[in-house]
Amino acid sequence: MTDTDILGIAVTPMEQETLRAYDMLKQLAARDDLPPCAARNVRKALAAMWQATNDLNLQFEQLYDLGV
Amino acid sequence: MAYSEFWNPKNETLPREQLQALQLAKLQRMTHWAYTRSPFHQRRFDAAGFHPEQLKSLDDLRRIPFMTREGWMESQVEQPLFGALLTTQQEHAIRYHLTSGTSGRVPIRVLDGMKDWEWIAEMWSYGFWAFGVRPEDVVYFAFGYGSFIGFWGAHYCCEKLGALVIPGGAQTTEARVKQIVELGVTTVCSTPTYALRLWQQAQEMGIDLRKSAVNKVILSGEPSGSIPAVKRQLEEAWGARVGDTAGMTELGTIMIFECSHQPGGTHIIEDHFIEEVINPETGEPVGYGELGERVVTSFGRGFIPVMRYRTKDMVLKVPYSTCDCGRTGDIYQGGIRGRWDDMKLIRGTNVYPRAVESIVREHDAIDEFQIYIWHSDVRDEITVKVEMKPGREGEWPALSEALAHELAAAHENLRFIIELMPPGTLPRFELKAKRLVDDRPIAVY
């Protein structure tokens, strides 16, 4: 877990928590044992969390290899 | 409920140096992504001797070769359907759209992945929030929902915002007016042309839209959304604030929006785009306050990276401080002012359709118009065909004289013929209006 955003500025507790939720969704999306109802909804949630974490400068990465 | 004035307070008020540092960080990653995953971009970069490692400062942006619509189309023709632009497998896409294909050109086809499609709505969210759309709003989309990307992203933006969304879909204008009034719509989204058309229809139905619940009209799709006369007419007709936005299919979304402070221009979403303004002939950057061509780099859709794309849009950039809303994103004064390739040469004088429209729309007795360019026996001629609003026909003699004078004065005394047309004879539009007809014969050698 990083302590700074992509500008090198210290992240706030709210941002830490947001990033943690995003990372958790990424881990879930990488699993191959999720039923369709979980696999697809996790991806949809991850696509939305990408926006929040990207808007807050917490990450800037691509997720196509996770199908997102 | 009290809301933040900004959709993204962190970045929308970021000091310029930090904003530029953010752009550089994103640019480095996006160029690396494009270079390693898209054969189209790899070939372009290699041919120009550019490598992503060379990006040490934002000034190095200019090392990246320009991307053009022509190059994109050629790639699509060589390798149907999407050319060599894709960075990942087609099966990762959830959405397909294409440009409106004006001028009979090959349409640009685009694909979006799941997070790209969410991002498209995210950019609209910056704009809609800035103009005051909130969860309590009832938003009406006067839009046909076809393959053209149009307001699709704005629709999903409003769902995300928590507003009540009403998709206008394939209905008559009369049915749409009825829905807007009956459902207590507070925000209407359409092209400028169609917002006028809705108002005209309401008048024919005996409905005064100023008495409706509509308090915001958000425009997109045509350059006229920032023409002061068009805006003034719409604000008076609807009794609502009118805000402009602009986007393009190549990006999938909007890159500029007008905030509720209405500074006479549109803020650039600079944490998601780099917008350069260049001299279209030399390719060199122009400064604040100088007219030039927009060149855009997007940090959004990773499926088809858009890097230093020459848009041919005519813009004039001014500093963010021109607006007092607190956003640090610079502004395109007057929004998109037209297209460099829209320019028509009539007897040695340059004529831009938007410049003509801005004069025509100063006359609110005019209902609809068309610019008709033709060749007489000896020379090119330009006629402005005009339909008057019902009940205002008596103003025609004075209006036609004034219009001819104003158009000539703005165009090196070029003579404009002004012609009165019977009501309902000129075409009406819902999406991109085509009010210029060039009927001159094409030279054959």
Short mmCIF file of C-alpha atoms in Angstrom, two decimals:
data_model
loop_
_atom_site.label_atom_id
_atom_site.label_comp_id
_atom_site.label_asym_id
_atom_site.label_seq_id
_atom_site.Cartn_x
_atom_site.Cartn_y
_atom_site.Cartn_z
CA MET A 1 0.00 0.00 0.00
CA THR A 2 1.45 3.34 -1.08
CA ASP A 3 1.63 6.40 1.19
CA THR A 4 1.65 8.93 -1.65
CA ASP A 5 -0.38 9.64 -4.75
CA ILE A 6 1.12 9.70 -8.25
CA LEU A 7 2.29 13.27 -7.65
CA GLY A 8 4.19 12.14 -4.57
CA ILE A 9 1.77 13.89 -2.22
CA ALA A 10 0.88 12.10 1.02
CA VAL A 11 -2.50 10.40 0.79
CA THR A 12 -5.23 11.09 3.33
CA PRO A 13 -6.89 8.35 5.42
CA MET A 14 -9.97 8.62 3.14
CA GLU A 15 -7.77 8.12 0.09
CA GLN A 16 -5.98 5.17 1.73
CA GLU A 17 -9.30 3.51 2.34
CA THR A 18 -10.51 4.19 -1.20
CA LEU A 19 -7.33 2.70 -2.63
CA ARG A 20 -7.65 -0.33 -0.37
CA ALA A 21 -11.17 -0.99 -1.65
CA TYR A 22 -9.91 -0.65 -5.25
CA ASP A 23 -7.04 -3.09 -4.63
CA MET A 24 -9.43 -5.55 -3.05
CA LEU A 25 -11.68 -5.45 -6.11
CA LYS A 26 -8.66 -6.03 -8.34
CA GLN A 27 -7.73 -9.10 -6.34
CA LEU A 28 -11.28 -10.39 -6.58
CA ALA A 29 -11.42 -9.74 -10.33
CA ALA A 30 -8.23 -11.78 -10.78
CA ARG A 31 -9.78 -14.87 -9.21
CA ASP A 32 -11.15 -17.60 -11.46
CA ASP A 33 -13.50 -19.20 -8.96
CA LEU A 34 -16.14 -16.49 -8.82
CA PRO A 35 -19.64 -17.35 -10.05
CA PRO A 36 -20.89 -15.15 -12.91
CA CYS A 37 -23.02 -13.04 -10.59
CA ALA A 38 -19.91 -12.14 -8.58
CA ALA A 39 -17.38 -12.02 -11.43
CA ARG A 40 -19.34 -9.55 -13.53
CA ASN A 41 -20.51 -7.33 -10.68
CA VAL A 42 -17.00 -7.16 -9.24
CA ARG A 43 -15.78 -5.95 -12.64
CA LYS A 44 -18.49 -3.35 -12.83
CA ALA A 45 -17.61 -2.14 -9.34
CA LEU A 46 -13.92 -2.11 -10.25
CA ALA A 47 -14.61 0.02 -13.34
CA ALA A 48 -16.36 2.53 -11.09
CA MET A 49 -13.62 2.46 -8.44
CA TRP A 50 -11.04 3.05 -11.16
CA GLN A 51 -12.70 6.44 -11.72
CA ALA A 52 -12.57 7.43 -8.06
CA THR A 53 -8.96 6.36 -7.58
CA ASN A 54 -7.89 7.87 -10.89
CA ASP A 55 -9.68 11.18 -10.18
CA LEU A 56 -7.88 11.31 -6.82
CA ASN A 57 -4.51 10.61 -8.52
CA LEU A 58 -4.08 7.35 -6.61
CA GLN A 59 -3.40 5.23 -9.69
CA PHE A 60 -3.28 5.49 -13.45
CA GLU A 61 -3.23 2.03 -14.95
CA GLN A 62 -5.12 -0.11 -17.47
CA LEU A 63 -7.36 -3.01 -16.48
CA TYR A 64 -8.16 -4.73 -19.78
CA ASP A 65 -6.25 -7.84 -18.80
CA LEU A 66 -8.77 -8.22 -15.97
CA GLY A 67 -11.59 -7.74 -18.48
CA VAL A 68 -12.37 -4.25 -17.18
CA MET B 1 -28.56 19.35 0.96
CA ALA B 2 -25.28 21.23 0.56
CA TYR B 3 -22.94 19.88 -2.08
CA SER B 4 -19.38 20.70 -3.06
CA GLU B 5 -19.31 23.06 -6.02
CA PHE B 6 -16.72 20.80 -7.66
CA TRP B 7 -17.10 17.25 -8.88
CA ASN B 8 -13.44 16.61 -8.10
CA PRO B 9 -12.29 19.35 -5.68
CA LYS B 10 -8.77 17.90 -5.49
CA ASN B 11 -7.91 18.24 -9.16
CA GLU B 12 -10.26 20.97 -10.32
CA THR B 13 -8.51 23.44 -8.03
CA LEU B 14 -4.99 21.99 -8.34
CA PRO B 15 -2.26 24.65 -8.71
CA ARG B 16 -1.06 24.80 -12.33
CA GLU B 17 2.42 23.41 -11.58
CA GLN B 18 0.93 20.34 -9.94
CA LEU B 19 -1.61 19.98 -12.73
CA GLN B 20 1.22 19.95 -15.25
CA ALA B 21 3.18 17.44 -13.16
CA LEU B 22 0.09 15.22 -13.16
CA GLN B 23 -0.23 15.57 -16.94
CA LEU B 24 3.40 14.58 -17.40
CA ALA B 25 3.05 11.52 -15.16
CA LYS B 26 -0.03 10.38 -17.06
CA LEU B 27 1.53 11.18 -20.43
CA GLN B 28 4.57 9.03 -19.65
CA ARG B 29 2.38 6.08 -18.75
CA MET B 30 -0.04 6.52 -21.64
CA THR B 31 2.67 6.82 -24.30
CA HIS B 32 4.38 3.72 -22.91
CA TRP B 33 1.05 1.87 -23.00
CA ALA B 34 0.35 3.01 -26.57
CA TYR B 35 3.87 2.17 -27.75
CA THR B 36 3.95 -1.31 -26.31
CA ARG B 37 0.36 -2.31 -27.11
CA SER B 38 -0.74 -0.57 -30.33
CA PRO B 39 1.09 -1.34 -33.61
CA PHE B 40 -0.39 1.86 -35.06
CA HIS B 41 1.24 4.05 -32.42
CA GLN B 42 4.47 2.05 -32.36
CA ARG B 43 4.91 2.60 -36.09
CA ARG B 44 4.14 6.30 -35.79
CA PHE B 45 6.49 6.82 -32.86
CA ASP B 46 9.29 4.86 -34.52
CA ALA B 47 8.90 6.76 -37.79
CA ALA B 48 9.25 10.04 -35.91
CA GLY B 49 12.22 8.81 -33.86
CA PHE B 50 10.20 9.22 -30.69
CA HIS B 51 10.36 6.90 -27.70
CA PRO B 52 8.32 7.31 -24.49
CA GLU B 53 11.56 7.39 -22.47
CA GLN B 54 12.26 10.81 -24.02
CA LEU B 55 9.43 12.43 -22.07
CA LYS B 56 11.27 14.20 -19.27
CA SER B 57 9.17 17.35 -19.13
CA LEU B 58 5.86 18.51 -20.52
CA ASP B 59 7.73 20.43 -23.23
CA ASP B 60 8.81 17.04 -24.60
CA LEU B 61 5.19 16.50 -25.58
CA ARG B 62 6.10 18.11 -28.89
CA ARG B 63 8.38 15.19 -29.69
CA ILE B 64 5.27 13.04 -30.14
CA PRO B 65 4.15 13.09 -33.78
CA PHE B 66 0.71 14.46 -34.60
CA MET B 67 -2.06 11.92 -35.03
CA THR B 68 -4.57 12.66 -37.78
CA ARG B 69 -8.01 11.51 -38.74
CA GLU B 70 -6.62 10.60 -42.16
CA GLY B 71 -4.02 8.29 -40.60
CA TRP B 72 -6.69 6.69 -38.44
CA MET B 73 -8.98 6.14 -41.45
CA GLU B 74 -6.16 4.69 -43.55
CA SER B 75 -5.40 2.20 -40.82
CA GLN B 76 -9.06 1.19 -40.67
CA VAL B 77 -9.12 0.67 -44.45
CA GLU B 78 -5.90 -1.38 -44.37
CA GLN B 79 -7.05 -3.51 -41.47
CA PRO B 80 -10.84 -3.50 -41.07
CA LEU B 81 -12.67 -2.77 -38.84
CA PHE B 82 -10.56 -0.93 -36.31
CA GLY B 83 -7.15 -0.64 -37.91
CA ALA B 84 -3.98 -1.36 -35.97
CA LEU B 85 -5.00 0.98 -33.17
CA LEU B 86 -6.37 -1.43 -30.58
CA THR B 87 -4.25 -2.07 -27.50
CA THR B 88 -6.11 -5.14 -26.39
CA GLN B 89 -8.36 -7.87 -27.71
CA GLN B 90 -11.71 -6.87 -29.14
CA GLU B 91 -13.51 -9.22 -26.72
CA HIS B 92 -12.61 -6.85 -23.87
CA ALA B 93 -14.90 -4.22 -25.35
CA ILE B 94 -18.41 -3.61 -24.11
CA ARG B 95 -19.35 -0.77 -26.43
CA TYR B 96 -19.10 0.17 -30.11
CA HIS B 97 -19.71 3.63 -31.58
CA LEU B 98 -18.80 5.53 -34.70
CA THR B 99 -18.55 9.11 -35.90
CA SER B 100 -21.48 10.72 -37.62
CA GLY B 101 -19.60 10.40 -40.93
CA THR B 102 -20.12 13.87 -42.34
CA SER B 103 -18.77 14.66 -45.83
CA GLY B 104 -19.12 11.02 -46.90
CA ARG B 105 -15.83 10.12 -45.24
CA VAL B 106 -15.03 6.75 -43.71
CA PRO B 107 -16.49 6.90 -40.20
CA ILE B 108 -14.12 6.48 -37.28
CA ARG B 109 -15.04 3.34 -35.34
CA VAL B 110 -14.30 3.07 -31.65
CA LEU B 111 -14.45 0.43 -28.95
CA ASP B 112 -14.59 0.93 -25.20
CA GLY B 113 -13.77 -1.38 -22.36
CA MET B 114 -15.74 -1.39 -19.13
CA LYS B 115 -13.63 1.21 -17.37
CA ASP B 116 -13.45 3.35 -20.54
CA TRP B 117 -17.22 3.48 -20.72
CA GLU B 118 -17.37 4.49 -17.05
CA TRP B 119 -14.74 7.12 -17.72
CA ILE B 120 -16.81 8.59 -20.54
CA ALA B 121 -19.65 9.19 -18.07
CA GLU B 122 -17.09 10.50 -15.58
CA MET B 123 -16.03 13.33 -17.92
CA TRP B 124 -19.64 14.32 -18.42
CA SER B 125 -19.98 14.32 -14.63
CA TYR B 126 -17.31 17.03 -14.38
CA GLY B 127 -19.37 19.15 -16.77
CA PHE B 128 -22.87 18.47 -15.53
CA TRP B 129 -21.89 18.94 -11.90
CA ALA B 130 -20.15 22.21 -12.73
CA PHE B 131 -23.29 23.52 -14.42
CA GLY B 132 -25.36 22.64 -11.37
CA VAL B 133 -26.94 19.27 -12.11
CA ARG B 134 -27.62 17.50 -8.81
CA PRO B 135 -29.35 14.31 -7.62
CA GLU B 136 -32.62 16.22 -7.25
CA ASP B 137 -32.74 17.07 -10.95
CA VAL B 138 -34.97 15.50 -13.60
CA VAL B 139 -32.92 15.32 -16.78
CA TYR B 140 -34.39 14.92 -20.24
CA PHE B 141 -32.33 13.72 -23.19
CA ALA B 142 -33.77 14.92 -26.49
CA PHE B 143 -31.57 12.46 -28.35
CA GLY B 144 -32.15 9.52 -30.67
CA TYR B 145 -29.82 6.99 -28.94
CA GLY B 146 -28.19 5.56 -32.08
CA SER B 147 -24.66 4.51 -33.04
CA PHE B 148 -23.50 8.11 -32.88
CA ILE B 149 -22.05 8.56 -29.41
CA GLY B 150 -23.80 11.92 -28.80
CA PHE B 151 -25.37 12.12 -25.36
CA TRP B 152 -24.89 8.46 -24.41
CA GLY B 153 -22.18 9.30 -21.88
CA ALA B 154 -24.23 12.15 -20.44
CA HIS B 155 -27.12 9.74 -19.89
CA TYR B 156 -24.94 7.45 -17.77
CA CYS B 157 -23.39 10.45 -16.05
CA CYS B 158 -26.81 11.54 -14.82
CA GLU B 159 -27.61 8.06 -13.55
CA LYS B 160 -24.32 8.17 -11.64
CA LEU B 161 -25.19 11.59 -10.24
CA GLY B 162 -28.44 10.13 -8.93
CA ALA B 163 -30.67 12.35 -11.05
CA LEU B 164 -33.89 11.03 -12.57
CA VAL B 165 -33.06 10.33 -16.21
CA ILE B 166 -35.66 10.47 -18.98
CA PRO B 167 -34.44 9.11 -22.31
CA GLY B 168 -36.27 11.03 -25.05
CA GLY B 169 -35.49 8.36 -27.65
CA ALA B 170 -37.29 8.05 -30.95
CA GLN B 171 -40.30 10.30 -30.49
CA THR B 172 -41.83 13.24 -32.27
CA THR B 173 -40.83 16.71 -31.13
CA GLU B 174 -44.40 17.24 -29.96
CA ALA B 175 -44.27 14.14 -27.75
CA ARG B 176 -40.96 15.29 -26.31
CA VAL B 177 -42.33 18.72 -25.43
CA LYS B 178 -45.28 17.08 -23.68
CA GLN B 179 -42.96 14.84 -21.63
CA ILE B 180 -40.73 17.74 -20.64
CA VAL B 181 -43.70 19.64 -19.25
CA GLU B 182 -45.66 16.71 -17.76
CA LEU B 183 -42.69 15.09 -15.99
CA GLY B 184 -41.42 18.26 -14.37
CA VAL B 185 -38.11 18.15 -16.19
CA THR B 186 -35.53 20.56 -14.73
CA THR B 187 -32.66 19.98 -17.19
CA VAL B 188 -32.88 19.48 -20.94
CA CYS B 189 -29.97 18.17 -23.00
CA SER B 190 -29.88 18.63 -26.76
CA THR B 191 -28.06 20.29 -29.62
CA PRO B 192 -28.51 24.08 -29.85
CA THR B 193 -30.51 23.63 -33.03
CA TYR B 194 -32.86 21.16 -31.45
CA ALA B 195 -33.32 23.24 -28.30
CA LEU B 196 -34.66 25.98 -30.61
CA ARG B 197 -36.81 23.44 -32.42
CA LEU B 198 -38.34 22.22 -29.12
CA TRP B 199 -39.18 25.79 -28.22
CA GLN B 200 -40.77 26.44 -31.63
CA GLN B 201 -42.84 23.27 -31.25
CA ALA B 202 -43.92 24.33 -27.76
CA GLN B 203 -45.07 27.67 -29.14
CA GLU B 204 -47.14 25.93 -31.80
CA MET B 205 -48.71 23.86 -29.02
CA GLY B 206 -49.47 26.99 -27.03
CA ILE B 207 -46.98 26.04 -24.29
CA ASP B 208 -44.79 28.67 -22.67
CA LEU B 209 -41.62 26.82 -21.66
CA ARG B 210 -40.66 29.69 -19.36
CA LYS B 211 -43.46 28.47 -17.09
CA SER B 212 -42.12 24.91 -17.06
CA ALA B 213 -39.78 23.52 -14.37
CA VAL B 214 -36.80 23.64 -16.75
CA ASN B 215 -34.03 25.78 -15.28
CA LYS B 216 -31.01 24.41 -17.19
CA VAL B 217 -30.48 23.60 -20.86
CA ILE B 218 -27.20 21.81 -21.57
CA LEU B 219 -25.99 21.87 -25.14
CA SER B 220 -23.57 19.77 -27.13
CA GLY B 221 -22.95 18.58 -30.68
CA GLU B 222 -22.62 21.89 -32.53
CA PRO B 223 -20.29 24.87 -32.24
CA SER B 224 -23.18 27.31 -31.86
CA GLY B 225 -23.67 26.46 -28.16
CA SER B 226 -21.30 29.28 -27.26
CA ILE B 227 -22.51 31.85 -29.78
CA PRO B 228 -23.82 34.65 -27.55
CA ALA B 229 -26.86 35.38 -29.74
CA VAL B 230 -27.90 31.72 -29.85
CA LYS B 231 -27.44 31.42 -26.12
CA ARG B 232 -29.39 34.59 -25.43
CA GLN B 233 -32.29 33.45 -27.61
CA LEU B 234 -32.39 30.08 -25.89
CA GLU B 235 -32.17 31.56 -22.40
CA GLU B 236 -35.07 33.90 -23.17
CA ALA B 237 -37.11 31.18 -24.85
CA TRP B 238 -36.69 28.61 -22.11
CA GLY B 239 -36.39 30.96 -19.14
CA ALA B 240 -33.39 28.86 -18.12
CA ARG B 241 -29.61 29.04 -17.92
CA VAL B 242 -27.96 27.60 -21.03
CA GLY B 243 -24.57 25.91 -20.82
CA ASP B 244 -22.26 24.61 -23.52
CA THR B 245 -20.19 21.43 -23.64
CA ALA B 246 -18.15 19.88 -26.44
CA GLY B 247 -16.75 16.46 -27.11
CA MET B 248 -15.86 14.13 -29.94
CA THR B 249 -16.34 10.47 -30.81
CA GLU B 250 -12.59 10.06 -31.14
CA LEU B 251 -12.38 10.70 -27.38
CA GLY B 252 -15.78 9.22 -26.54
CA THR B 253 -16.77 12.11 -24.34
CA ILE B 254 -16.53 15.81 -23.59
CA MET B 255 -13.26 17.53 -22.89
CA ILE B 256 -14.65 21.01 -22.15
CA PHE B 257 -17.66 22.37 -20.29
CA GLU B 258 -19.18 25.63 -19.20
CA CYS B 259 -19.47 26.07 -15.43
CA SER B 260 -22.37 27.74 -13.65
CA HIS B 261 -20.42 31.02 -13.53
CA GLN B 262 -20.81 31.19 -17.32
CA PRO B 263 -17.51 32.92 -18.12
CA GLY B 264 -18.21 33.11 -21.86
CA GLY B 265 -16.24 29.96 -22.49
CA THR B 266 -15.63 26.37 -21.54
CA HIS B 267 -13.17 24.96 -18.98
CA ILE B 268 -10.80 22.23 -20.13
CA ILE B 269 -10.76 19.04 -18.03
CA GLU B 270 -7.01 19.21 -17.68
CA ASP B 271 -6.46 16.31 -15.30
CA HIS B 272 -7.77 14.01 -18.06
CA PHE B 273 -6.64 15.77 -21.23
CA ILE B 274 -3.80 17.86 -22.58
CA GLU B 275 -5.20 20.48 -24.93
CA GLU B 276 -2.66 22.26 -27.14
CA VAL B 277 -3.47 25.11 -29.52
CA ILE B 278 -1.33 25.35 -32.63
CA ASN B 279 -1.04 27.37 -35.79
CA PRO B 280 -2.73 25.01 -38.30
CA GLU B 281 -0.22 25.85 -41.02
CA THR B 282 3.07 25.68 -39.14
CA GLY B 283 2.14 23.26 -36.34
CA GLU B 284 3.79 25.63 -33.85
CA PRO B 285 2.05 26.45 -30.55
CA VAL B 286 0.17 29.73 -30.26
CA GLY B 287 -0.25 31.69 -27.04
CA TYR B 288 -3.23 32.70 -24.94
CA GLY B 289 -5.67 34.87 -26.87
CA GLU B 290 -4.63 33.64 -30.31
CA LEU B 291 -6.91 31.67 -32.58
CA GLY B 292 -5.56 28.23 -33.43
CA GLU B 293 -6.29 24.55 -33.94
CA ARG B 294 -7.02 22.21 -31.02
CA VAL B 295 -4.70 19.26 -30.59
CA VAL B 296 -5.81 16.79 -27.95
CA THR B 297 -4.16 14.05 -25.93
CA SER B 298 -6.50 11.92 -23.85
CA PHE B 299 -5.76 9.99 -20.66
CA GLY B 300 -9.09 8.20 -20.83
CA ARG B 301 -9.87 5.48 -23.32
CA GLY B 302 -6.91 3.12 -23.21
CA PHE B 303 -8.47 0.79 -25.81
CA ILE B 304 -7.62 3.28 -28.57
CA PRO B 305 -5.13 5.86 -27.28
CA VAL B 306 -5.51 9.34 -28.74
CA MET B 307 -2.22 11.23 -28.64
CA ARG B 308 -1.68 14.68 -30.09
CA TYR B 309 -4.71 14.32 -32.31
CA ARG B 310 -5.29 17.19 -34.71
CA THR B 311 -8.97 18.04 -34.41
CA LYS B 312 -9.25 20.89 -36.94
CA ASP B 313 -11.42 22.63 -34.33
CA MET B 314 -10.90 26.38 -34.11
CA VAL B 315 -10.33 27.64 -30.55
CA LEU B 316 -8.94 30.52 -28.56
CA LYS B 317 -7.48 29.66 -25.16
CA VAL B 318 -7.47 32.07 -22.23
CA PRO B 319 -6.17 31.54 -18.68
CA TYR B 320 -8.34 29.89 -16.02
CA SER B 321 -8.34 33.18 -14.08
CA THR B 322 -10.78 34.58 -16.65
CA CYS B 323 -13.43 32.75 -14.62
CA ASP B 324 -14.00 33.31 -10.91
CA CYS B 325 -15.35 29.82 -10.14
CA GLY B 326 -12.07 28.62 -8.62
CA ARG B 327 -11.27 25.96 -11.22
CA THR B 328 -7.69 25.99 -12.47
CA GLY B 329 -8.48 24.46 -15.85
CA ASP B 330 -7.89 26.91 -18.68
CA ILE B 331 -10.77 28.10 -20.84
CA TYR B 332 -11.68 28.09 -24.51
CA GLN B 333 -13.25 31.50 -24.86
CA GLY B 334 -16.34 31.12 -27.02
CA GLY B 335 -16.08 27.31 -26.89
CA ILE B 336 -15.38 25.58 -30.20
CA ARG B 337 -15.50 28.36 -32.78
CA GLY B 338 -15.92 26.18 -35.82
CA ARG B 339 -13.61 24.10 -37.95
CA TRP B 340 -10.68 25.16 -40.03
CA ASP B 341 -11.91 22.95 -42.84
CA ASP B 342 -15.39 24.58 -42.76
CA MET B 343 -13.93 27.68 -44.31
CA LYS B 344 -15.34 28.61 -47.72
CA LEU B 345 -13.62 30.89 -50.15
CA ILE B 346 -16.04 33.20 -51.96
CA ARG B 347 -14.46 35.60 -54.45
CA GLY B 348 -11.28 35.72 -52.37
CA THR B 349 -13.01 36.20 -49.02
CA ASN B 350 -12.94 33.60 -46.24
CA VAL B 351 -16.40 32.72 -44.93
CA TYR B 352 -16.90 30.58 -41.83
CA PRO B 353 -20.42 29.21 -41.23
CA ARG B 354 -20.28 29.92 -37.50
CA ALA B 355 -19.40 33.56 -38.12
CA VAL B 356 -22.43 33.85 -40.40
CA GLU B 357 -24.62 32.12 -37.82
CA SER B 358 -23.48 34.44 -35.06
CA ILE B 359 -24.73 37.40 -37.13
CA VAL B 360 -27.95 35.75 -38.30
CA ARG B 361 -28.90 34.75 -34.75
CA GLU B 362 -28.67 38.34 -33.57
CA HIS B 363 -32.06 38.73 -35.31
CA ASP B 364 -34.52 36.88 -33.16
CA ALA B 365 -37.29 37.21 -35.77
CA ILE B 366 -35.44 34.59 -37.83
CA ASP B 367 -36.78 31.10 -37.40
CA GLU B 368 -34.42 29.05 -39.57
CA PHE B 369 -31.74 29.76 -42.14
CA GLN B 370 -29.44 28.16 -44.68
CA ILE B 371 -26.20 29.33 -46.29
CA TYR B 372 -26.32 28.50 -49.98
CA ILE B 373 -23.17 28.89 -52.11
CA TRP B 374 -23.57 28.67 -55.88
CA HIS B 375 -21.96 29.67 -59.13
CA SER B 376 -23.65 32.13 -61.47
CA ASP B 377 -22.50 32.51 -65.06
CA VAL B 378 -19.52 34.56 -64.05
CA ARG B 379 -18.72 34.16 -60.37
CA ASP B 380 -19.39 32.49 -57.04
CA GLU B 381 -22.34 33.81 -55.03
CA ILE B 382 -23.48 33.36 -51.46
CA THR B 383 -27.14 33.47 -50.46
CA VAL B 384 -28.55 33.33 -46.96
CA LYS B 385 -32.02 31.81 -47.13
CA VAL B 386 -34.20 32.86 -44.24
CA GLU B 387 -37.50 31.76 -42.74
CA MET B 388 -39.22 34.27 -40.46
CA LYS B 389 -40.93 33.36 -37.22
CA PRO B 390 -44.73 33.26 -37.50
CA GLY B 391 -46.24 36.67 -36.88
CA ARG B 392 -42.96 38.53 -37.52
CA GLU B 393 -43.06 38.57 -41.34
CA GLY B 394 -43.66 42.33 -41.31
CA GLU B 395 -40.11 42.85 -40.07
CA TRP B 396 -38.65 41.31 -43.24
CA PRO B 397 -37.84 44.44 -45.29
CA ALA B 398 -35.81 46.10 -42.54
CA LEU B 399 -34.31 42.83 -41.37
CA SER B 400 -33.11 41.73 -44.81
CA GLU B 401 -31.46 45.08 -45.37
CA ALA B 402 -29.75 45.04 -41.97
CA LEU B 403 -28.61 41.44 -42.37
CA ALA B 404 -27.08 42.08 -45.79
CA HIS B 405 -25.26 45.09 -44.41
CA GLU B 406 -23.94 43.31 -41.29
CA LEU B 407 -22.78 40.24 -43.21
CA ALA B 408 -20.96 42.36 -45.78
CA ALA B 409 -19.34 44.47 -43.09
CA ALA B 410 -17.98 41.35 -41.40
CA HIS B 411 -16.70 39.89 -44.68
CA GLU B 412 -14.66 42.54 -46.48
CA ASN B 413 -17.83 43.93 -48.15
CA LEU B 414 -18.61 40.62 -49.83
CA ARG B 415 -22.17 40.82 -51.14
CA PHE B 416 -24.58 38.38 -49.45
CA ILE B 417 -27.92 37.80 -51.16
CA ILE B 418 -30.71 37.53 -48.58
CA GLU B 419 -33.71 35.48 -49.65
CA LEU B 420 -37.02 35.00 -47.87
CA MET B 421 -38.25 31.40 -47.82
CA PRO B 422 -41.81 30.21 -47.19
CA PRO B 423 -42.37 28.81 -43.68
CA GLY B 424 -41.32 25.17 -43.18
CA THR B 425 -39.29 24.86 -46.39
CA LEU B 426 -35.78 24.78 -44.90
CA PRO B 427 -34.57 21.55 -43.31
CA ARG B 428 -34.77 21.04 -39.53
CA PHE B 429 -32.23 19.05 -37.54
CA GLU B 430 -32.05 17.06 -34.32
CA LEU B 431 -28.35 16.31 -34.21
CA LYS B 432 -25.55 18.03 -36.09
CA ALA B 433 -27.21 20.74 -38.16
CA LYS B 434 -26.01 21.11 -41.76
CA ARG B 435 -26.93 24.65 -42.68
CA LEU B 436 -24.37 25.12 -45.42
CA VAL B 437 -24.98 23.89 -48.97
CA ASP B 438 -22.13 24.37 -51.42
CA ASP B 439 -23.70 23.89 -54.83
CA ARG B 440 -20.75 25.04 -56.90
CA PRO B 441 -19.75 22.62 -59.65
CA ILE B 442 -16.62 20.62 -58.91
CA ALA B 443 -13.88 21.44 -61.38
CA VAL B 444 -13.11 18.66 -63.86
CA TYR B 445 -9.77 18.69 -65.68
#
